[in-house]
């Protein structure tokens, strides 16, 4: 047995943890760049409290706003603001896009060159060599797990792809996970984010890189995420289910950073870059068919593969003990039923059609696809996409 395990050096979890942000920042620097969305902090009234807390600790603050999923230009601009402002610490408060933008800006602020020099596969092949500015990450959605991962996902508009800047040095120094923040997210945001987290957990469990340190988080995490999402779908979410979803998303982030993912994330990357499909919604659409196709491929070509036994375990986690059929195929049906109950739009609703499938498959082979438990053929990937499109327009 051989494995490596990395995560944020410091993780604080619990309701009200956002209030610890000023103290955490003050331990790391005196000139803070706050990276956030454009309006959410003001609307919640939390911006003033953060500013006051920093000021009371002698920390000067400037703000950099991120609108939507970040691209190369956003990362470069954030780095420029950090350098020219003499900032020595970054505080990110927001969803995965905000935290990804902050991670890229913090890394580029201390390393020469532009974002394009460092993005995987399409860049110049440079690596992050100098430690980034220390980053305190506070997620406001339960999904990406970016607060504990080592990469920043950026759009490359000219090539219509999404790629990562990736380095062990980019893991945030402090992660503050406050479940009360996700309780304020709109249902559609919570649904797509939560499906992203559930996908992280399931794929990390089946991944070629699955390992004991991630398994102990993933197995209970799948149950927590699934039950919390069912509660959300049935409009009976509670403080307890929000806490469960936040914990599952945190564990999913740790798991993906150490075990890798699979075909869902391999396909969702070109779907986002080529077709503009939001990441979480794309994961929710792809998970049922991908899980079912992986199971069929394993049964046909590798029936003794440990991932097939793990797929049965996933079914045991999701399905009622008295269900007449507790097979992985019924687990795939459960994933589809959950997505339908949550009302996540179909891929077709984002403009994806049959003519796009070949381009999506061609762009899916890098990154996460390499960790899928079994290599899927182009025909199998086409089947996944075709089953995930949703009904054709009447």
Short mmCIF file of C-alpha atoms in Angstrom, two decimals:
data_model
loop_
_atom_site.label_atom_id
_atom_site.label_comp_id
_atom_site.label_asym_id
_atom_site.label_seq_id
_atom_site.Cartn_x
_atom_site.Cartn_y
_atom_site.Cartn_z
CA UNK A 1 0.00 0.00 0.00
CA UNK A 2 1.36 3.40 -0.96
CA UNK A 3 -0.37 6.79 -1.04
CA UNK A 4 0.09 10.49 -0.34
CA UNK A 5 -2.40 12.77 1.39
CA UNK A 6 -2.49 16.56 1.39
CA UNK A 7 -5.02 19.13 2.54
CA UNK A 8 -5.24 22.60 4.05
CA UNK A 9 -3.00 22.94 7.12
CA UNK A 10 -5.89 24.44 9.11
CA UNK A 11 -9.62 23.70 8.77
CA UNK A 12 -12.26 25.29 11.01
CA UNK A 13 -15.83 24.01 10.71
CA UNK A 14 -19.05 25.17 12.31
CA UNK A 15 -21.80 27.76 12.31
CA UNK A 16 -20.40 31.25 12.84
CA UNK A 17 -16.91 30.31 11.64
CA UNK A 18 -16.96 33.28 9.24
CA UNK A 19 -16.41 35.46 12.32
CA UNK A 20 -12.95 33.92 12.72
CA UNK A 21 -11.80 35.26 9.34
CA UNK A 22 -10.33 38.59 10.54
CA UNK A 23 -8.21 36.88 13.20
CA UNK A 24 -7.02 34.23 10.73
CA UNK A 25 -6.06 36.91 8.20
CA UNK A 26 -4.25 39.00 10.82
CA UNK A 27 -2.02 36.04 11.71
CA UNK A 28 -0.84 35.88 8.08
CA UNK A 29 -0.46 39.47 6.94
CA UNK A 30 -1.30 43.17 7.31
CA UNK A 31 -2.53 44.10 3.82
CA UNK A 32 -5.48 41.95 2.82
CA UNK A 33 -6.99 41.53 -0.63
CA UNK A 34 -10.59 40.43 -0.17
CA UNK A 35 -11.85 38.43 -3.15
CA UNK A 36 -15.63 38.03 -3.30
CA UNK A 37 -18.68 38.14 -5.54
CA UNK A 38 -20.04 41.50 -6.55
CA UNK A 39 -23.02 41.85 -4.23
CA UNK A 40 -23.55 38.88 -1.91
CA UNK A 41 -21.51 40.16 1.02
CA UNK A 42 -23.23 43.54 0.99
CA UNK A 43 -26.69 42.04 0.77
CA UNK A 44 -25.98 39.77 3.72
CA UNK A 45 -24.55 42.60 5.81
CA UNK A 46 -21.38 40.62 6.42
CA UNK A 47 -18.97 42.87 4.51
CA UNK A 48 -19.09 45.62 7.12
CA UNK A 49 -18.39 43.14 9.92
CA UNK A 50 -15.40 41.71 8.05
CA UNK A 51 -14.01 45.19 7.37
CA UNK A 52 -14.47 46.22 11.00
CA UNK A 53 -12.82 43.02 12.25
CA UNK A 54 -9.81 43.53 10.00
CA UNK A 55 -9.49 47.19 10.89
CA UNK A 56 -9.60 46.36 14.61
CA UNK A 57 -6.60 44.09 14.08
CA UNK A 58 -4.63 46.65 12.12
CA UNK A 59 -5.18 45.01 8.74
CA UNK A 60 -5.73 47.22 5.70
CA UNK A 61 -8.15 45.84 3.10
CA UNK A 62 -8.86 46.27 -0.60
CA UNK A 63 -11.46 44.35 -2.56
CA UNK A 64 -11.44 42.44 -5.83
CA UNK A 65 -14.81 41.25 -7.18
CA UNK A 66 -15.39 38.18 -9.33
CA UNK A 67 -18.50 37.87 -11.47
CA UNK A 68 -19.23 34.37 -12.80
CA UNK A 69 -16.72 31.65 -13.60
CA UNK A 70 -13.18 33.10 -13.75
CA UNK A 71 -11.07 33.16 -16.89
CA UNK A 72 -7.40 33.87 -17.54
CA UNK A 73 -7.95 37.64 -17.60
CA UNK A 74 -9.63 37.60 -14.18
CA UNK A 75 -6.71 35.67 -12.69
CA UNK A 76 -4.17 38.04 -14.22
CA UNK A 77 -6.08 41.11 -13.06
CA UNK A 78 -6.40 39.76 -9.52
CA UNK A 79 -2.66 39.11 -9.43
CA UNK A 80 -1.96 42.63 -10.71
CA UNK A 81 -4.17 44.18 -8.02
CA UNK A 82 -2.46 42.07 -5.34
CA UNK A 83 1.06 43.01 -6.49
CA UNK A 84 0.44 46.71 -7.05
CA UNK A 85 -1.41 47.02 -3.76
CA UNK A 86 1.42 45.39 -1.83
CA UNK A 87 -0.97 42.80 -0.42
CA UNK A 88 0.55 40.05 1.68
CA UNK A 89 -2.55 37.93 2.39
CA UNK A 90 -5.72 37.02 0.48
CA UNK A 91 -9.17 36.38 1.94
CA UNK A 92 -11.66 34.65 -0.38
CA UNK A 93 -15.35 34.58 0.56
CA UNK A 94 -17.66 33.05 -2.02
CA UNK A 95 -18.45 30.02 -4.11
CA UNK A 96 -16.00 27.84 -5.96
CA UNK A 97 -15.48 30.41 -8.72
CA UNK A 98 -14.48 33.10 -6.24
CA UNK A 99 -12.09 30.81 -4.37
CA UNK A 100 -10.57 29.52 -7.62
CA UNK A 101 -9.98 33.10 -8.78
CA UNK A 102 -8.38 33.96 -5.45
CA UNK A 103 -6.10 30.91 -5.55
CA UNK A 104 -4.90 31.82 -9.04
CA UNK A 105 -4.37 35.48 -8.13
CA UNK A 106 -2.45 34.55 -4.96
CA UNK A 107 -0.16 32.23 -6.95
CA UNK A 108 0.41 34.56 -9.88
CA UNK A 109 1.12 37.50 -7.57
CA UNK A 110 4.37 35.87 -6.46
CA UNK A 111 5.35 34.06 -9.66
CA UNK A 112 6.41 35.70 -12.91
CA UNK A 113 4.32 35.49 -16.05
CA UNK A 114 0.63 35.25 -16.83
CA UNK A 115 -2.05 32.69 -16.11
CA UNK A 116 -1.68 31.21 -19.58
CA UNK A 117 1.92 30.31 -18.78
CA UNK A 118 0.73 27.97 -16.02
CA UNK A 119 -2.56 26.38 -17.14
CA UNK A 120 -2.33 22.67 -17.84
CA UNK A 121 -2.26 21.22 -21.35
CA UNK A 122 -2.70 24.49 -23.25
CA UNK A 123 -0.22 26.77 -21.49
CA UNK A 124 3.55 27.18 -21.61
CA UNK A 125 4.16 24.39 -19.13
CA UNK A 126 5.50 26.56 -16.33
CA UNK A 127 5.11 25.42 -12.74
CA UNK A 128 4.38 27.43 -9.61
CA UNK A 129 7.76 27.60 -7.88
CA UNK A 130 7.37 30.40 -5.31
CA UNK A 131 4.90 30.15 -2.46
CA UNK A 132 1.67 32.03 -3.25
CA UNK A 133 0.34 34.73 -0.98
CA UNK A 134 -1.24 32.98 2.01
CA UNK A 135 -4.96 32.43 1.43
CA UNK A 136 -7.87 32.15 3.86
CA UNK A 137 -10.81 30.53 2.05
CA UNK A 138 -14.44 30.78 3.19
CA UNK A 139 -16.90 28.88 0.95
CA UNK A 140 -20.46 30.19 0.73
CA UNK A 141 -21.73 27.20 -1.25
CA UNK A 142 -21.40 23.50 -0.48
CA UNK A 143 -20.02 22.06 -3.67
CA UNK A 144 -16.60 22.62 -5.18
CA UNK A 145 -14.43 21.90 -2.13
CA UNK A 146 -12.01 24.49 -3.54
CA UNK A 147 -11.16 25.60 0.00
CA UNK A 148 -9.05 22.44 0.40
CA UNK A 149 -7.80 21.71 -3.13
CA UNK A 150 -4.57 22.55 -4.93
CA UNK A 151 -5.93 23.77 -8.26
CA UNK A 152 -7.74 26.73 -9.75
CA UNK A 153 -10.10 26.06 -12.68
CA UNK A 154 -10.06 28.85 -15.28
CA UNK A 155 -11.79 29.39 -18.58
CA UNK A 156 -9.53 29.82 -21.61
CA UNK A 157 -11.92 31.79 -23.84
CA UNK A 158 -9.86 31.71 -27.03
CA UNK A 159 -9.78 27.91 -26.98
CA UNK A 160 -13.24 27.46 -25.43
CA UNK A 161 -11.90 25.12 -22.75
CA UNK A 162 -11.49 25.06 -18.99
CA UNK A 163 -8.11 24.14 -17.58
CA UNK A 164 -6.42 24.26 -14.19
CA UNK A 165 -3.39 25.89 -12.68
CA UNK A 166 -2.28 23.21 -10.25
CA UNK A 167 0.33 23.10 -7.50
CA UNK A 168 0.66 21.66 -4.00
CA UNK A 169 1.64 25.20 -2.99
CA UNK A 170 -1.83 26.49 -3.93
CA UNK A 171 -3.76 24.72 -1.16
CA UNK A 172 -5.31 27.49 1.01
CA UNK A 173 -3.52 28.08 4.29
CA UNK A 174 -6.78 28.24 6.28
CA UNK A 175 -10.25 26.93 5.36
CA UNK A 176 -13.21 28.31 7.32
CA UNK A 177 -16.35 26.29 6.59
CA UNK A 178 -19.47 27.95 8.00
CA UNK A 179 -22.64 25.92 7.28
CA UNK A 180 -24.86 28.91 8.09
CA UNK A 181 -23.57 30.61 4.93
CA UNK A 182 -24.88 27.91 2.60
CA UNK A 183 -28.33 28.13 4.16
CA UNK A 184 -28.84 31.45 2.37
CA UNK A 185 -28.05 30.11 -1.11
CA UNK A 186 -30.98 29.97 -3.57
CA UNK A 187 -32.34 26.45 -4.06
CA UNK A 188 -31.06 26.16 -7.64
CA UNK A 189 -27.56 27.16 -6.56
CA UNK A 190 -27.63 24.79 -3.58
CA UNK A 191 -28.88 21.98 -5.84
CA UNK A 192 -26.19 22.28 -8.50
CA UNK A 193 -23.44 22.83 -5.91
CA UNK A 194 -24.61 19.86 -3.88
CA UNK A 195 -24.69 17.59 -6.93
CA UNK A 196 -21.12 18.65 -7.65
CA UNK A 197 -20.11 17.62 -4.14
CA UNK A 198 -21.97 14.30 -4.39
CA UNK A 199 -20.22 13.61 -7.68
CA UNK A 200 -16.83 14.33 -6.11
CA UNK A 201 -17.52 11.78 -3.40
CA UNK A 202 -18.80 9.05 -5.71
CA UNK A 203 -16.05 9.51 -8.31
CA UNK A 204 -13.29 9.65 -5.70
CA UNK A 205 -14.57 6.34 -4.28
CA UNK A 206 -14.46 4.60 -7.67
CA UNK A 207 -11.31 6.36 -8.89
CA UNK A 208 -8.06 4.60 -9.72
CA UNK A 209 -6.52 6.82 -7.04
CA UNK A 210 -8.90 5.80 -4.24
CA UNK A 211 -6.99 5.31 -0.99
CA UNK A 212 -7.72 4.59 2.68
CA UNK A 213 -7.39 8.22 3.81
CA UNK A 214 -10.06 9.36 1.35
CA UNK A 215 -12.28 6.30 1.74
CA UNK A 216 -12.91 7.09 5.40
CA UNK A 217 -14.31 10.48 4.35
CA UNK A 218 -16.07 9.45 1.15
CA UNK A 219 -18.24 6.63 2.50
CA UNK A 220 -20.07 8.66 5.17
CA UNK A 221 -19.90 11.72 2.89
CA UNK A 222 -21.99 10.05 0.18
CA UNK A 223 -24.73 9.31 2.71
CA UNK A 224 -24.62 12.85 4.15
CA UNK A 225 -24.73 14.51 0.73
CA UNK A 226 -27.48 12.31 -0.68
CA UNK A 227 -29.77 12.70 2.33
CA UNK A 228 -29.18 16.46 2.47
CA UNK A 229 -30.00 16.80 -1.22
CA UNK A 230 -33.17 14.75 -0.83
CA UNK A 231 -34.20 17.08 1.99
CA UNK A 232 -33.48 20.08 -0.24
CA UNK A 233 -35.50 18.56 -3.09
CA UNK A 234 -38.45 17.97 -0.77
CA UNK A 235 -38.28 21.52 0.69
CA UNK A 236 -37.49 20.28 4.18
CA UNK A 237 -33.90 21.45 4.53
CA UNK A 238 -32.83 22.26 8.10
CA UNK A 239 -29.78 23.59 9.88
CA UNK A 240 -28.74 19.97 10.34
CA UNK A 241 -29.01 19.15 6.63
CA UNK A 242 -27.11 22.32 5.70
CA UNK A 243 -24.38 21.28 8.13
CA UNK A 244 -24.33 17.78 6.62
CA UNK A 245 -24.05 19.18 3.10
CA UNK A 246 -21.23 21.54 4.07
CA UNK A 247 -19.32 18.70 5.72
CA UNK A 248 -19.86 16.40 2.73
CA UNK A 249 -18.62 19.11 0.35
CA UNK A 250 -15.51 19.64 2.47
CA UNK A 251 -14.80 15.92 2.50
CA UNK A 252 -15.43 15.76 -1.24
CA UNK A 253 -12.84 18.46 -1.82
CA UNK A 254 -10.27 16.62 0.28
CA UNK A 255 -11.08 13.38 -1.54
CA UNK A 256 -10.83 14.75 -5.07
CA UNK A 257 -7.53 16.46 -4.30
CA UNK A 258 -6.01 13.17 -3.16
CA UNK A 259 -7.83 10.41 -5.04
CA UNK A 260 -8.79 12.06 -8.31
CA UNK A 261 -12.17 11.93 -10.05
CA UNK A 262 -13.47 10.30 -13.23
CA UNK A 263 -15.50 10.49 -16.41
CA UNK A 264 -18.14 12.92 -15.13
CA UNK A 265 -15.49 15.56 -14.58
CA UNK A 266 -13.67 14.54 -17.72
CA UNK A 267 -16.80 15.32 -19.74
CA UNK A 268 -18.03 18.34 -17.79
CA UNK A 269 -14.84 20.29 -18.51
CA UNK A 270 -15.41 20.54 -22.29
CA UNK A 271 -19.14 20.96 -21.69
CA UNK A 272 -18.31 24.08 -19.70
CA UNK A 273 -15.70 25.39 -22.11
CA UNK A 274 -17.44 24.61 -25.41
CA UNK A 275 -21.09 24.94 -24.45
CA UNK A 276 -21.14 27.12 -21.34
CA UNK A 277 -22.80 24.49 -19.13
CA UNK A 278 -22.43 25.44 -15.43
CA UNK A 279 -20.19 22.98 -13.65
CA UNK A 280 -22.55 21.72 -10.94
CA UNK A 281 -25.53 21.38 -13.26
CA UNK A 282 -23.36 19.49 -15.73
CA UNK A 283 -22.23 17.07 -13.02
CA UNK A 284 -25.83 16.49 -11.96
CA UNK A 285 -26.85 15.71 -15.54
CA UNK A 286 -23.92 13.36 -16.21
CA UNK A 287 -23.68 11.42 -12.94
CA UNK A 288 -26.55 8.93 -13.49
CA UNK A 289 -25.55 7.80 -16.99
CA UNK A 290 -21.82 7.83 -16.18
CA UNK A 291 -22.28 5.69 -13.08
CA UNK A 292 -24.43 3.23 -15.05
CA UNK A 293 -22.01 3.10 -17.99
CA UNK A 294 -19.01 2.53 -15.72
CA UNK A 295 -20.85 -0.35 -14.06
CA UNK A 296 -21.74 -1.90 -17.43
CA UNK A 297 -18.15 -1.53 -18.68
CA UNK A 298 -16.76 -3.08 -15.50
CA UNK A 299 -19.21 -5.99 -15.68
CA UNK A 300 -18.27 -6.61 -19.32
CA UNK A 301 -14.50 -6.13 -19.27
CA UNK A 302 -13.30 -6.26 -15.66
CA UNK A 303 -15.80 -8.14 -13.47
CA UNK A 304 -13.21 -8.62 -10.73
CA UNK A 305 -12.30 -4.96 -10.53
CA UNK A 306 -12.57 -3.51 -7.00
CA UNK A 307 -14.47 -0.50 -8.38
CA UNK A 308 -17.41 -2.78 -9.23
CA UNK A 309 -17.60 -3.92 -5.62
CA UNK A 310 -17.45 -0.27 -4.60
CA UNK A 311 -20.33 0.55 -6.95
CA UNK A 312 -22.39 -2.08 -5.08
CA UNK A 313 -21.42 -0.37 -1.82
CA UNK A 314 -22.62 2.96 -3.20
CA UNK A 315 -25.96 1.31 -3.94
CA UNK A 316 -26.10 0.02 -0.35
CA UNK A 317 -25.53 3.57 0.90
CA UNK A 318 -28.32 5.08 -1.21
CA UNK A 319 -31.09 2.50 -1.42
CA UNK A 320 -33.50 1.46 1.35
CA UNK A 321 -32.60 -1.81 3.10
CA UNK A 322 -35.92 -3.34 2.02
CA UNK A 323 -35.63 -2.35 -1.64
CA UNK A 324 -36.23 -5.40 -3.87
CA UNK A 325 -33.31 -4.47 -6.11
CA UNK A 326 -30.25 -2.87 -4.53
CA UNK A 327 -27.96 -3.11 -7.56
CA UNK A 328 -25.66 -0.35 -8.86
CA UNK A 329 -28.06 0.09 -11.77
CA UNK A 330 -30.79 1.08 -9.31
CA UNK A 331 -28.32 3.47 -7.67
CA UNK A 332 -27.94 5.16 -11.07
CA UNK A 333 -31.74 5.45 -11.18
CA UNK A 334 -31.65 7.03 -7.71
CA UNK A 335 -29.14 9.62 -8.91
CA UNK A 336 -31.43 10.42 -11.84
CA UNK A 337 -34.47 10.68 -9.59
CA UNK A 338 -32.64 13.05 -7.28
CA UNK A 339 -31.58 15.30 -10.14
CA UNK A 340 -35.15 15.35 -11.47
CA UNK A 341 -36.56 16.22 -8.03
CA UNK A 342 -34.05 19.06 -7.68
CA UNK A 343 -35.13 20.49 -11.03
CA UNK A 344 -31.62 20.78 -12.45
CA UNK A 345 -31.94 21.80 -16.13
CA UNK A 346 -30.95 19.35 -18.85
CA UNK A 347 -27.83 19.71 -20.96
CA UNK A 348 -30.07 20.40 -23.93
CA UNK A 349 -31.54 23.40 -22.12
CA UNK A 350 -28.05 24.97 -22.27
CA UNK A 351 -27.94 24.48 -26.03
CA UNK A 352 -26.04 21.19 -26.13
CA UNK A 353 -27.15 18.97 -29.01
CA UNK A 354 -26.20 15.78 -30.81
CA UNK A 355 -23.87 17.67 -33.15
CA UNK A 356 -21.73 18.74 -30.18
CA UNK A 357 -20.99 15.26 -28.86
CA UNK A 358 -17.90 14.49 -30.95
CA UNK A 359 -16.21 17.75 -29.91
CA UNK A 360 -17.05 17.17 -26.25
CA UNK A 361 -15.60 13.64 -26.37
CA UNK A 362 -12.46 14.87 -28.12
CA UNK A 363 -11.89 17.40 -25.34
CA UNK A 364 -12.58 15.00 -22.48
CA UNK A 365 -9.54 12.75 -22.46
CA UNK A 366 -7.22 14.94 -20.36
CA UNK A 367 -7.36 15.51 -16.62
CA UNK A 368 -10.01 13.69 -14.60
CA UNK A 369 -10.79 11.09 -17.26
CA UNK A 370 -7.44 9.44 -16.54
CA UNK A 371 -8.63 8.49 -13.03
CA UNK A 372 -11.83 6.79 -14.19
CA UNK A 373 -11.83 3.19 -12.92
CA UNK A 374 -11.95 1.76 -16.45
CA UNK A 375 -11.10 3.33 -19.80
CA UNK A 376 -14.34 4.12 -21.61
CA UNK A 377 -14.60 3.96 -25.39
CA UNK A 378 -15.77 6.86 -27.50
CA UNK A 379 -19.00 4.95 -28.08
CA UNK A 380 -19.56 4.63 -24.33
CA UNK A 381 -18.87 8.32 -23.79
CA UNK A 382 -21.29 9.16 -26.59
CA UNK A 383 -23.90 7.00 -24.89
CA UNK A 384 -23.39 8.88 -21.61
CA UNK A 385 -23.81 12.23 -23.33
CA UNK A 386 -26.81 11.12 -25.38
CA UNK A 387 -28.57 9.80 -22.24
CA UNK A 388 -27.73 13.01 -20.38
CA UNK A 389 -28.99 15.49 -22.97
CA UNK A 390 -32.59 15.41 -21.84
CA UNK A 391 -35.68 15.38 -24.06
CA UNK A 392 -35.62 17.08 -27.42
CA UNK A 393 -37.68 20.23 -27.85
CA UNK A 394 -41.26 19.54 -28.90
#
